[in-house]
Structure formats: C-alpha cells, structure tokens
XYZ file of N, CA and C in Angstrom:
687
model
N -157.169 -56.251 54.431
C -158.263 -58.060 54.293
C -159.147 -57.429 53.137
N -158.601 -58.471 51.598
C -160.065 -57.902 50.211
C -161.007 -60.049 50.623
N -161.950 -60.375 51.089
C -161.925 -61.288 50.348
C -163.860 -60.968 49.935
N -164.128 -62.119 49.025
C -165.671 -62.247 48.707
C -166.675 -64.057 49.569
N -167.302 -62.579 49.279
C -168.517 -64.562 50.045
C -170.340 -64.450 49.378
N -170.885 -65.850 49.401
C -171.804 -65.901 49.217
C -172.048 -67.471 49.673
N -174.345 -66.881 50.163
C -174.712 -67.656 51.431
C -175.708 -68.847 49.926
N -175.575 -69.625 50.803
C -177.455 -70.993 50.329
C -177.612 -71.582 51.054
N -178.974 -71.637 51.177
C -179.760 -71.606 51.735
C -181.225 -72.457 51.093
N -181.565 -73.845 51.371
C -182.405 -74.382 50.699
C -184.085 -75.202 51.669
N -184.953 -75.090 51.354
C -185.823 -75.886 52.380
C -185.702 -77.481 51.848
N -185.638 -77.473 49.808
C -185.161 -78.947 49.732
C -186.255 -78.910 49.308
N -185.938 -81.518 49.574
C -187.251 -81.810 49.596
C -188.138 -81.245 51.092
N -187.909 -81.213 51.504
C -187.800 -81.045 53.238
C -189.301 -80.189 53.308
N -190.254 -81.281 54.259
C -191.248 -79.879 54.604
C -190.768 -78.522 55.069
N -189.773 -78.041 55.909
C -189.136 -77.101 55.917
C -187.935 -77.608 56.858
N -187.315 -75.687 56.698
C -185.351 -75.695 56.596
C -185.497 -75.460 58.347
N -184.396 -77.072 58.546
C -184.056 -77.578 59.794
C -182.427 -76.827 59.803
N -182.009 -76.576 58.804
C -180.314 -75.441 58.420
C -180.526 -74.569 58.937
N -179.897 -73.826 59.316
C -179.498 -72.225 60.137
C -177.860 -71.854 59.723
N -178.213 -71.318 59.165
C -176.488 -70.321 58.910
C -176.010 -68.651 59.068
N -174.991 -68.023 59.420
C -174.289 -66.563 59.727
C -173.735 -66.811 59.792
N -173.166 -65.238 59.931
C -171.952 -65.146 59.114
C -171.660 -63.149 60.223
N -170.533 -63.287 60.481
C -169.957 -61.535 60.177
C -168.649 -61.813 60.201
N -168.365 -60.436 59.799
C -167.351 -59.091 59.206
C -167.233 -58.270 59.362
N -166.105 -58.683 59.768
C -165.350 -56.593 61.038
C -164.558 -56.596 59.567
N -164.326 -55.595 58.769
C -163.011 -54.723 57.129
C -162.158 -54.888 58.719
N -162.791 -53.885 59.501
C -161.817 -52.695 59.752
C -160.469 -53.384 61.100
N -161.004 -55.190 61.223
C -160.488 -56.103 62.594
C -159.577 -57.124 61.291
N -160.065 -56.937 60.373
C -159.281 -58.315 59.318
C -160.282 -59.453 60.375
N -161.012 -59.527 60.791
C -161.645 -60.319 60.934
C -163.250 -60.800 60.773
N -163.137 -62.154 60.205
C -164.465 -62.946 59.604
C -164.915 -64.005 59.788
N -165.760 -64.412 59.561
C -166.691 -65.719 61.131
C -168.233 -66.278 59.994
N -168.225 -67.723 59.791
C -169.521 -68.245 59.222
C -169.542 -69.277 60.461
N -171.067 -69.763 60.040
C -171.041 -70.917 60.844
C -172.736 -71.587 59.594
N -172.392 -73.080 60.090
C -173.279 -73.661 59.507
C -173.982 -74.760 60.847
N -175.037 -74.477 60.694
C -175.583 -75.731 62.101
C -177.366 -76.141 61.729
N -176.853 -78.023 60.971
C -178.187 -78.445 61.366
C -178.645 -79.258 61.745
N -180.060 -78.938 61.555
C -181.072 -79.396 62.888
C -181.391 -81.243 63.015
N -181.150 -81.761 63.398
C -181.080 -83.518 62.743
C -182.292 -83.980 62.902
N -183.237 -84.516 61.817
C -183.582 -85.261 61.385
C -184.143 -85.880 63.023
N -185.499 -86.877 63.404
C -185.731 -87.604 63.488
C -186.695 -87.282 65.053
N -185.569 -85.888 65.575
C -186.021 -85.111 66.540
C -186.700 -83.883 66.396
N -186.809 -83.626 67.548
C -188.365 -82.306 67.226
C -187.297 -81.204 67.113
N -188.162 -79.997 66.826
C -187.741 -78.310 66.377
C -186.235 -78.455 66.087
N -185.365 -78.924 65.010
C -184.351 -79.342 64.976
C -184.201 -77.696 63.881
N -185.268 -76.693 63.776
C -184.922 -75.498 63.111
C -184.133 -74.783 64.108
N -185.070 -74.867 65.469
C -185.004 -74.331 67.039
C -183.317 -74.650 67.241
N -182.575 -75.747 67.556
C -181.634 -76.676 67.167
C -180.774 -75.765 66.851
N -180.515 -75.083 65.083
C -179.487 -74.722 64.376
C -179.373 -73.840 64.555
N -180.319 -72.661 65.051
C -180.398 -71.320 64.968
C -180.041 -71.267 66.526
N -180.656 -72.404 68.065
C -179.491 -71.401 68.941
C -177.786 -71.329 69.202
N -178.383 -72.699 67.990
C -176.800 -72.649 69.342
C -175.611 -71.383 67.946
N -176.564 -71.838 66.622
C -175.613 -70.998 65.333
C -175.631 -70.049 65.594
N -176.928 -69.034 66.254
C -176.519 -67.048 67.155
C -175.911 -67.410 68.107
N -175.903 -68.218 69.214
C -174.991 -68.048 70.549
C -173.314 -68.320 69.730
N -173.604 -69.064 69.117
C -172.008 -69.433 68.976
C -171.799 -67.521 68.693
N -172.319 -67.671 67.131
C -171.664 -66.255 67.055
C -171.622 -64.588 67.570
N -172.861 -64.871 68.467
C -173.101 -64.077 69.808
C -171.212 -63.650 70.235
N -171.095 -65.119 70.447
C -169.699 -65.156 71.616
C -168.613 -64.286 71.223
N -168.729 -65.457 69.689
C -167.146 -64.567 68.994
C -167.539 -63.107 67.965
N -168.807 -62.645 68.348
C -168.672 -60.940 67.785
C -168.237 -60.627 69.100
N -168.441 -61.096 70.446
C -168.622 -60.132 71.887
C -167.363 -60.412 72.124
N -166.290 -61.097 70.860
C -164.555 -61.584 71.805
C -163.577 -60.704 70.565
N -164.370 -60.048 69.492
C -163.054 -59.977 68.934
C -162.322 -59.641 69.190
N -161.563 -59.188 70.041
C -160.451 -59.329 70.589
C -159.203 -60.180 71.385
N -159.944 -61.215 71.379
C -159.211 -62.305 71.384
C -158.702 -63.092 70.542
N -158.305 -63.643 70.471
C -157.270 -64.932 69.432
C -158.224 -65.930 69.004
N -157.595 -66.134 67.533
C -159.141 -66.814 67.263
C -157.804 -68.288 67.804
N -158.753 -69.285 68.717
C -158.115 -70.118 68.889
C -158.530 -71.860 69.390
N -158.046 -72.905 69.547
C -158.250 -73.737 70.502
C -159.475 -72.684 71.431
N -159.005 -73.007 72.720
C -159.408 -72.429 73.840
C -160.734 -71.541 73.233
N -160.884 -70.095 72.491
C -161.963 -69.172 72.350
C -163.273 -70.964 71.689
N -162.669 -71.657 70.203
C -163.585 -72.496 70.127
C -164.339 -73.433 70.985
N -163.135 -73.051 72.345
C -164.691 -74.345 73.178
C -165.269 -73.722 73.913
N -164.719 -72.313 74.040
C -165.373 -71.342 75.473
C -166.709 -71.489 75.128
N -166.643 -70.870 72.931
C -168.262 -70.780 72.331
C -168.918 -71.906 72.383
N -168.318 -73.490 72.115
C -169.169 -74.165 71.907
C -170.088 -74.901 73.286
N -168.935 -74.231 74.632
C -170.074 -74.446 75.483
C -170.413 -73.376 76.163
N -170.637 -72.212 75.730
C -171.548 -71.079 76.319
C -173.025 -70.998 75.391
N -171.978 -72.362 74.155
C -173.447 -71.960 73.264
C -174.217 -73.783 73.549
N -173.649 -74.641 74.165
C -174.116 -75.449 74.418
C -175.049 -74.926 76.383
N -174.712 -74.182 77.162
C -175.748 -73.511 78.044
C -176.373 -72.643 77.325
N -177.231 -72.186 76.547
C -177.700 -71.580 75.825
C -179.090 -72.664 74.630
N -178.253 -74.264 74.422
C -178.859 -74.578 73.126
C -179.952 -75.962 74.560
N -179.641 -75.878 76.080
C -180.119 -76.199 76.848
C -181.563 -75.809 77.836
N -180.734 -74.297 77.279
C -181.779 -73.497 78.253
C -182.947 -73.794 77.249
N -182.983 -73.545 75.918
C -184.052 -73.443 75.253
C -184.643 -75.074 75.360
N -184.029 -76.024 75.026
C -184.476 -76.810 74.805
C -185.868 -77.005 76.389
N -185.076 -76.158 77.739
C -186.350 -76.659 78.902
C -186.785 -76.247 78.587
N -186.588 -74.801 77.847
C -187.716 -73.398 77.615
C -188.987 -74.164 77.145
N -189.251 -74.832 76.087
C -189.835 -76.008 75.440
C -190.550 -76.184 75.601
N -189.970 -77.309 76.783
C -191.141 -78.270 77.116
C -189.677 -80.144 77.454
N -188.711 -78.611 78.320
C -187.849 -80.207 77.611
C -187.416 -81.412 76.881
N -187.470 -80.716 75.728
C -187.487 -82.009 74.521
C -185.741 -82.398 74.545
N -186.602 -83.141 73.196
C -184.811 -84.026 72.846
C -184.983 -83.031 71.763
N -183.984 -82.437 71.278
C -183.227 -82.256 70.443
C -181.727 -82.686 69.865
N -181.353 -81.680 68.922
C -179.591 -82.039 68.005
C -179.362 -81.084 67.246
N -178.395 -80.645 67.812
C -177.803 -80.051 65.776
C -176.544 -80.356 65.904
N -175.519 -79.947 63.889
C -174.349 -80.782 63.835
C -173.641 -78.955 63.624
N -172.808 -78.811 64.102
C -172.275 -77.595 63.522
C -170.670 -77.349 62.452
N -170.931 -76.858 61.989
C -169.020 -76.362 61.130
C -169.053 -74.488 60.915
N -167.946 -74.244 61.691
C -167.404 -73.095 61.846
C -166.431 -73.036 61.000
N -165.738 -71.306 60.295
C -164.709 -70.592 60.307
C -164.666 -69.363 59.843
N -163.264 -69.545 61.623
C -163.393 -68.256 61.169
C -161.859 -67.373 60.792
N -161.699 -66.475 60.308
C -160.032 -66.072 59.638
C -160.243 -64.406 60.848
N -158.559 -64.827 60.886
C -157.940 -63.053 61.765
C -156.723 -63.018 60.810
N -157.178 -61.747 60.943
C -155.529 -61.467 59.672
C -155.076 -62.457 58.550
N -154.435 -63.753 58.749
C -153.530 -64.529 57.453
C -154.132 -66.044 58.315
N -154.579 -66.297 59.425
C -154.312 -67.121 60.186
C -156.265 -68.076 60.128
N -156.671 -69.008 59.551
C -157.828 -69.804 59.857
C -158.493 -70.549 60.890
N -159.373 -70.649 61.337
C -159.312 -71.499 62.070
C -160.795 -73.206 61.863
N -161.330 -73.301 62.437
C -161.637 -74.588 61.666
C -162.345 -75.690 62.450
N -163.884 -75.583 62.676
C -164.381 -76.726 63.870
C -165.581 -77.191 64.138
N -165.736 -78.682 63.773
C -166.478 -79.454 63.488
C -167.627 -80.083 64.881
N -168.520 -80.300 64.804
C -169.299 -81.019 65.277
C -170.284 -82.055 64.500
N -170.375 -83.545 64.137
C -171.385 -83.997 63.267
C -170.443 -83.793 62.107
N -171.533 -84.088 60.817
C -171.445 -84.143 59.871
C -171.353 -83.228 58.884
N -171.562 -82.200 59.218
C -171.141 -80.755 58.592
C -170.419 -80.997 57.733
N -169.761 -79.989 56.741
C -168.430 -80.320 56.132
C -168.001 -78.961 56.423
N -166.475 -78.346 56.242
C -166.054 -77.921 55.525
C -164.270 -79.003 54.243
N -164.720 -78.047 53.595
C -163.769 -77.483 52.553
C -162.606 -76.820 52.439
N -161.375 -76.340 52.956
C -160.500 -76.196 51.981
C -159.587 -75.721 50.864
N -159.683 -75.120 49.800
C -158.735 -74.915 48.829
C -158.375 -74.179 48.241
N -157.229 -74.817 47.347
C -156.306 -73.709 47.287
C -155.701 -73.564 45.586
N -155.380 -73.447 44.844
C -154.964 -72.800 43.386
C -154.031 -73.428 43.289
N -153.752 -74.438 42.577
C -153.129 -75.915 42.365
C -153.314 -76.751 42.772
N -153.753 -76.941 43.607
C -153.420 -77.748 44.649
C -155.174 -78.749 44.781
N -155.591 -77.727 44.936
C -157.244 -78.000 44.925
C -157.358 -78.493 46.746
N -158.467 -79.624 47.315
C -158.419 -80.075 48.654
C -157.651 -79.758 49.578
N -157.285 -78.830 49.901
C -156.114 -79.494 50.812
C -156.238 -79.283 52.701
N -157.601 -79.793 52.983
C -158.201 -80.560 53.600
C -159.638 -79.973 53.845
N -160.184 -80.939 54.484
C -161.919 -82.198 54.669
C -162.216 -82.165 55.927
N -162.890 -81.637 56.584
C -163.730 -82.515 57.622
C -163.542 -83.601 58.149
N -163.278 -84.414 58.409
C -164.121 -86.061 59.599
C -165.340 -86.428 59.872
N -166.539 -86.601 59.338
C -167.149 -86.167 59.983
C -167.375 -87.799 61.044
N -168.026 -87.145 62.156
C -168.897 -87.944 63.057
C -169.538 -88.465 62.998
N -169.259 -89.657 62.498
C -170.698 -90.703 62.481
C -170.083 -92.495 62.916
N -170.925 -93.045 62.910
C -170.623 -94.385 63.206
C -171.513 -95.273 62.769
N -171.229 -96.309 62.651
C -172.846 -97.476 61.649
C -173.153 -97.827 63.235
N -174.498 -97.895 62.541
C -175.019 -98.672 63.789
C -175.931 -100.116 63.162
N -176.032 -101.517 62.146
C -177.368 -102.383 61.481
C -177.095 -100.606 60.170
N -176.151 -101.307 60.093
C -176.079 -99.895 58.325
C -176.578 -99.132 57.841
N -177.139 -98.457 59.674
C -177.503 -97.147 59.964
C -176.773 -96.258 59.672
N -176.625 -94.334 59.390
C -174.758 -93.598 59.609
C -175.228 -93.263 60.667
N -175.035 -93.227 61.980
C -175.379 -92.332 63.380
C -174.275 -91.114 63.435
N -174.833 -90.318 63.664
C -174.018 -89.088 64.363
C -173.243 -89.220 65.619
N -172.080 -88.959 66.029
C -171.098 -90.032 67.480
C -170.627 -88.543 67.947
N -171.392 -87.150 66.771
C -171.116 -85.817 68.256
C -171.793 -84.798 67.991
N -172.787 -84.681 68.819
C -173.558 -83.213 67.661
C -173.997 -82.335 69.961
N -174.409 -81.188 68.882
C -175.395 -80.194 70.066
C -176.441 -81.768 70.590
N -177.030 -82.416 71.337
C -177.861 -83.131 71.665
C -178.456 -82.365 73.114
N -179.492 -83.033 73.276
C -180.395 -82.802 74.886
C -179.654 -83.188 75.781
N -178.840 -82.784 76.813
C -178.288 -83.523 78.040
C -177.066 -84.961 77.525
N -176.528 -83.999 76.469
C -174.946 -85.286 76.351
C -174.503 -83.951 76.136
N -173.786 -83.061 76.704
C -172.140 -81.782 76.950
C -171.166 -82.768 76.998
N -171.504 -84.268 77.270
C -170.192 -84.738 76.327
C -169.657 -85.086 75.262
N -170.977 -84.767 73.956
C -170.433 -85.199 72.368
C -170.912 -83.438 71.747
N -170.657 -82.554 72.282
C -170.462 -81.502 71.545
C -169.565 -81.321 72.121
N -168.167 -82.285 71.539
C -166.914 -81.625 71.525
C -166.348 -81.301 70.100
N -165.923 -80.147 69.473
C -165.807 -80.077 68.032
C -163.649 -80.334 67.850
N -163.579 -80.748 66.719
C -162.374 -81.080 66.141
C -162.202 -79.727 65.214
N -161.311 -79.105 66.356
C -160.354 -78.384 65.404
C -159.573 -78.189 64.712
N -158.737 -77.322 63.378
C -157.693 -77.140 62.211
C -158.181 -75.942 62.277
N -156.482 -75.715 61.980
C -155.417 -74.372 62.072
C -154.821 -74.323 60.871
N -154.796 -73.074 60.382
C -153.350 -73.157 59.190
C -153.591 -71.721 58.395
N -152.677 -71.321 57.310
C -152.580 -69.851 57.183
C -152.421 -70.079 55.761
N -153.498 -68.867 55.828
C -154.258 -69.035 54.369
C -153.175 -68.228 53.646
N -153.800 -68.151 52.296
C -152.903 -67.253 51.286
C -154.019 -66.641 50.273
N -153.225 -65.927 48.779
C -155.075 -65.285 48.519
C -155.291 -66.483 47.347
N -156.359 -66.260 46.848
C -156.506 -67.092 46.124
C -157.569 -68.520 46.612
N -157.709 -69.090 48.326
C -157.777 -69.932 49.447
C -159.522 -69.189 49.000
N -160.374 -71.262 48.856
C -162.178 -71.214 49.093
C -161.784 -71.632 50.487
N -162.938 -71.365 51.158
C -163.487 -71.813 52.206
C -164.993 -72.376 51.829
N -165.349 -73.311 51.916
C -166.812 -74.360 51.526
C -167.330 -75.005 53.090
N -168.424 -74.016 53.682
C -168.703 -74.588 55.154
C -170.267 -74.995 54.288
N -170.599 -76.436 54.646
C -172.104 -76.684 54.599
C -172.563 -77.885 55.613
N -173.651 -78.350 55.473
C -174.760 -79.761 55.227
C -174.611 -80.909 54.963
N -174.866 -82.029 55.604
C -174.938 -82.958 55.031
C -175.742 -83.342 52.999
N -176.954 -82.100 53.451
C -177.859 -82.195 52.411
C -177.470 -81.656 51.197
N -176.337 -80.874 51.044
C -175.127 -80.514 50.161
C -174.196 -80.757 49.411
N -173.492 -81.690 50.282
C -172.247 -82.419 49.351
C -173.387 -83.671 49.586
N -173.985 -84.571 49.647
C -174.973 -85.499 49.794
C -175.124 -85.558 48.486
N -175.482 -84.102 47.366
C -176.367 -84.290 46.576
C -175.800 -84.610 45.556
N -174.287 -85.043 45.302
C -173.371 -84.595 44.168
C -172.335 -85.838 44.105
N -171.224 -86.399 43.666
C -170.115 -86.290 44.044
C -169.337 -85.749 44.117
N -168.383 -86.121 45.402
C -166.839 -85.630 45.825
C -166.711 -85.220 44.716
N -165.995 -85.640 43.366
C -165.643 -85.253 42.577
C -166.359 -84.321 41.290
N -167.440 -84.189 41.732
C -167.623 -83.250 41.002
C -168.217 -82.324 41.847
N -168.459 -82.124 43.025
C -167.940 -80.678 44.525
C -166.558 -80.091 44.363
N -165.836 -81.008 44.197
C -164.402 -80.319 43.758
C -163.947 -79.415 43.187
N -164.837 -79.881 41.717
C -164.354 -79.182 40.559
C -164.872 -78.430 40.361
N -166.125 -77.817 41.077
C -166.978 -76.738 40.685
C -166.550 -76.011 41.811
N -165.462 -76.493 42.930
C -164.962 -75.196 43.311
C -163.937 -75.214 43.727
N -163.453 -75.400 42.384
C -161.816 -74.549 41.930
C -162.085 -74.539 40.915
N -163.243 -74.089 39.990
C -162.995 -73.060 38.423
C -163.587 -71.348 39.102
N -162.649 -70.907 37.971
C -162.805 -69.640 38.230
C -163.931 -68.798 38.303
N -164.484 -68.982 39.236
C -165.783 -67.640 39.247
C -165.953 -67.618 39.917
N -167.158 -66.870 40.181
C -167.119 -65.718 41.720
C -168.346 -67.235 42.821
N -168.117 -66.361 44.253
C -168.550 -67.474 45.429
C -170.377 -68.132 44.695
N -170.779 -66.551 43.956
C -171.995 -66.912 44.145
C -172.801 -68.382 42.761
N -171.296 -67.152 42.047
C -172.096 -68.913 40.611
C -171.707 -69.335 41.075
N -170.897 -69.652 41.817
C -170.494 -71.704 41.830
C -171.478 -71.742 42.991
N -172.287 -71.853 44.535
C -173.304 -71.773 45.154
C -174.473 -71.631 44.001
N -174.760 -70.841 42.753
C -175.556 -71.096 41.945
C -175.713 -72.407 41.006
N -174.454 -72.523 40.692
C -174.691 -73.684 40.168
C -174.082 -75.836 40.709
N -174.314 -75.449 42.294
C -174.386 -75.677 43.272
C -175.912 -76.234 43.882
N -176.767 -75.615 43.536
C -177.955 -75.201 43.874
C -178.620 -75.887 43.243
N -178.728 -75.123 41.452
C -178.706 -76.500 40.474
C -178.786 -78.449 40.713
N -178.029 -78.854 41.158
C -177.133 -79.688 42.010
C -178.054 -80.722 42.590
N -178.577 -80.033 43.752
C -179.543 -79.519 44.552
C -180.505 -80.390 44.706
N -180.833 -79.036 43.689
C -182.645 -79.325 43.574
C -183.134 -81.019 42.716
N -181.893 -81.175 41.899
C -182.268 -81.568 41.319
C -182.384 -83.367 41.690
N -180.919 -82.687 42.673
C -180.278 -84.436 42.826
C -180.788 -84.514 45.132
N -181.208 -84.465 45.095
C -181.025 -83.976 47.027
C -182.490 -83.906 47.449
N -182.465 -84.578 48.490
C -184.013 -85.211 48.322
C -183.629 -84.424 50.633
N -182.988 -83.703 50.828
C -183.184 -82.837 52.414
C -182.583 -80.636 52.107
N -182.545 -80.867 53.086
C -182.517 -79.126 53.008
C -180.546 -79.195 53.085
N -180.002 -78.305 52.255
C -179.612 -77.614 52.007
C -178.702 -76.535 52.061
N -177.673 -76.113 53.020
C -176.557 -74.922 52.991
C -175.716 -74.917 53.073
N -175.545 -73.780 52.386
C -173.572 -72.923 52.085
C -173.095 -72.374 52.103
N -171.780 -72.087 53.107
C -170.834 -70.662 52.888
C -169.496 -70.974 52.045
N -169.567 -69.665 51.024
C -168.669 -69.841 49.755
C -167.528 -68.585 50.761
N -166.018 -68.810 51.278
C -165.245 -67.957 51.167
C -164.574 -68.059 49.974
N -164.094 -67.073 50.121
C -162.470 -66.639 49.144
C -162.042 -65.991 49.173
N -160.525 -65.623 49.488
C -159.654 -65.010 50.066
C -159.408 -64.277 48.595
N -158.628 -63.129 48.137
C -158.818 -61.867 47.575
C -157.192 -61.823 47.427
N -157.060 -61.122 48.265
C -155.968 -60.897 48.797
C -155.897 -60.307 50.536
N -154.713 -59.883 50.719
C -154.095 -59.423 53.027
C -153.588 -58.541 52.070
C-alpha cells in the first residue's frame, strides 16, 4: 500500500489549542489509523480531554493490529477510551470536560470511519468528488447548536460512535478535521480544494491560509491520499 499524508493543528484565534491529533502507520501490515479530537469549549481542560481520548484510542488500535478493523473494534476502542477519560477527569478533581472524536483506519483496501460529535470525515474519489461525509451529532437549543454525542464526564451513553465502512481505490483522499477547519470556509471551497491535483501538504497549506484569514477557533486536520495498493 502506497500512501501519503499531512497534518495540521493550530491554535487559531483561541488562547490555547484544545484540538489533538495522532496517527500510526505500519506499512508492513498495510495498516494506517488517524484520529482528531476537539476539546469542548465552555468546559474545563478541553486540551486534556482531547489528548486523553485520542491517545487511548490510538494505543488500543496499535495494540490490536491483528484484529480486523470493524464495528466491534471501534466500539471496544471507544469504551476503553471512555474509561481512561473518566479516570483522568477523576484524577484532576472530578471536573466536567468533554471532547468530540473522528477517526479513520485502513487495513489493506478497507476503510473504516467513526465519529462522535461534530468533528468530520470527508472521503473523496477522483471523478466523483465527495462520496461520503459524516453527519454531525448536533441539535438546536433555542438557537444554539448543542453537541448531542461526545465523550463527556458522567455520560457514557453519549460516547457512541457512528461507523461507516468502504472499499478504497487508488487516488482516494480522506480528510479528518475539527469543526474549526470546515467552519472557516464555505463547503464548496473546501471540497474544491480537496479535489485538486496537489499533495496533501500543499492542500493543507491552502486550507491553513483560509483558516488564518476567516477562522475564530482552533483548527486541525489530517489529509490522507491513497496512491496505490
């Protein structure tokens, strides 16, 4: 499997960066996994929440490479991460904290995408454009957008991922990002950028400029391109 990827994570207009991203790549196993978590504003220690969940899921994935990437594996990884998250919240004073999560993994030609909250994944294919986009877990409350599912202290019932599976083709691109990235530009502009014949790092450089100009939040992304199998 031949692939290339790039990452981006910036503080943006905020005082600190509460986003956290991580990835692992094992070429000998034809295995790749990336994750982006976005600590929830309005609650304490967003940067701790996002890092704790991202690292726990990454550790689980890295420790279970011989397991098939499927719904069961995602659910167990999230359950393990929630236990780590709850323990961390207790250790630092029983505080309320929360984070969203979006992840993607590749095992041979199989792609699995999972998300909780409003961090997103976009899957692009040559000649077809965007063939899949996660649907945000949000609801309206008196004109305010409220996160309906997330990792949140004392609420394991809302840390439930949506899961999507697909078969990859050469040329496919997958973007994982926090809401600070996609909210910094019109949807059509984002999708146009992702279909350009440029490297992942070049595309993220262009998205970074748009976020610097228009954004008011932290912003993070991982862009992956499959070259060949």
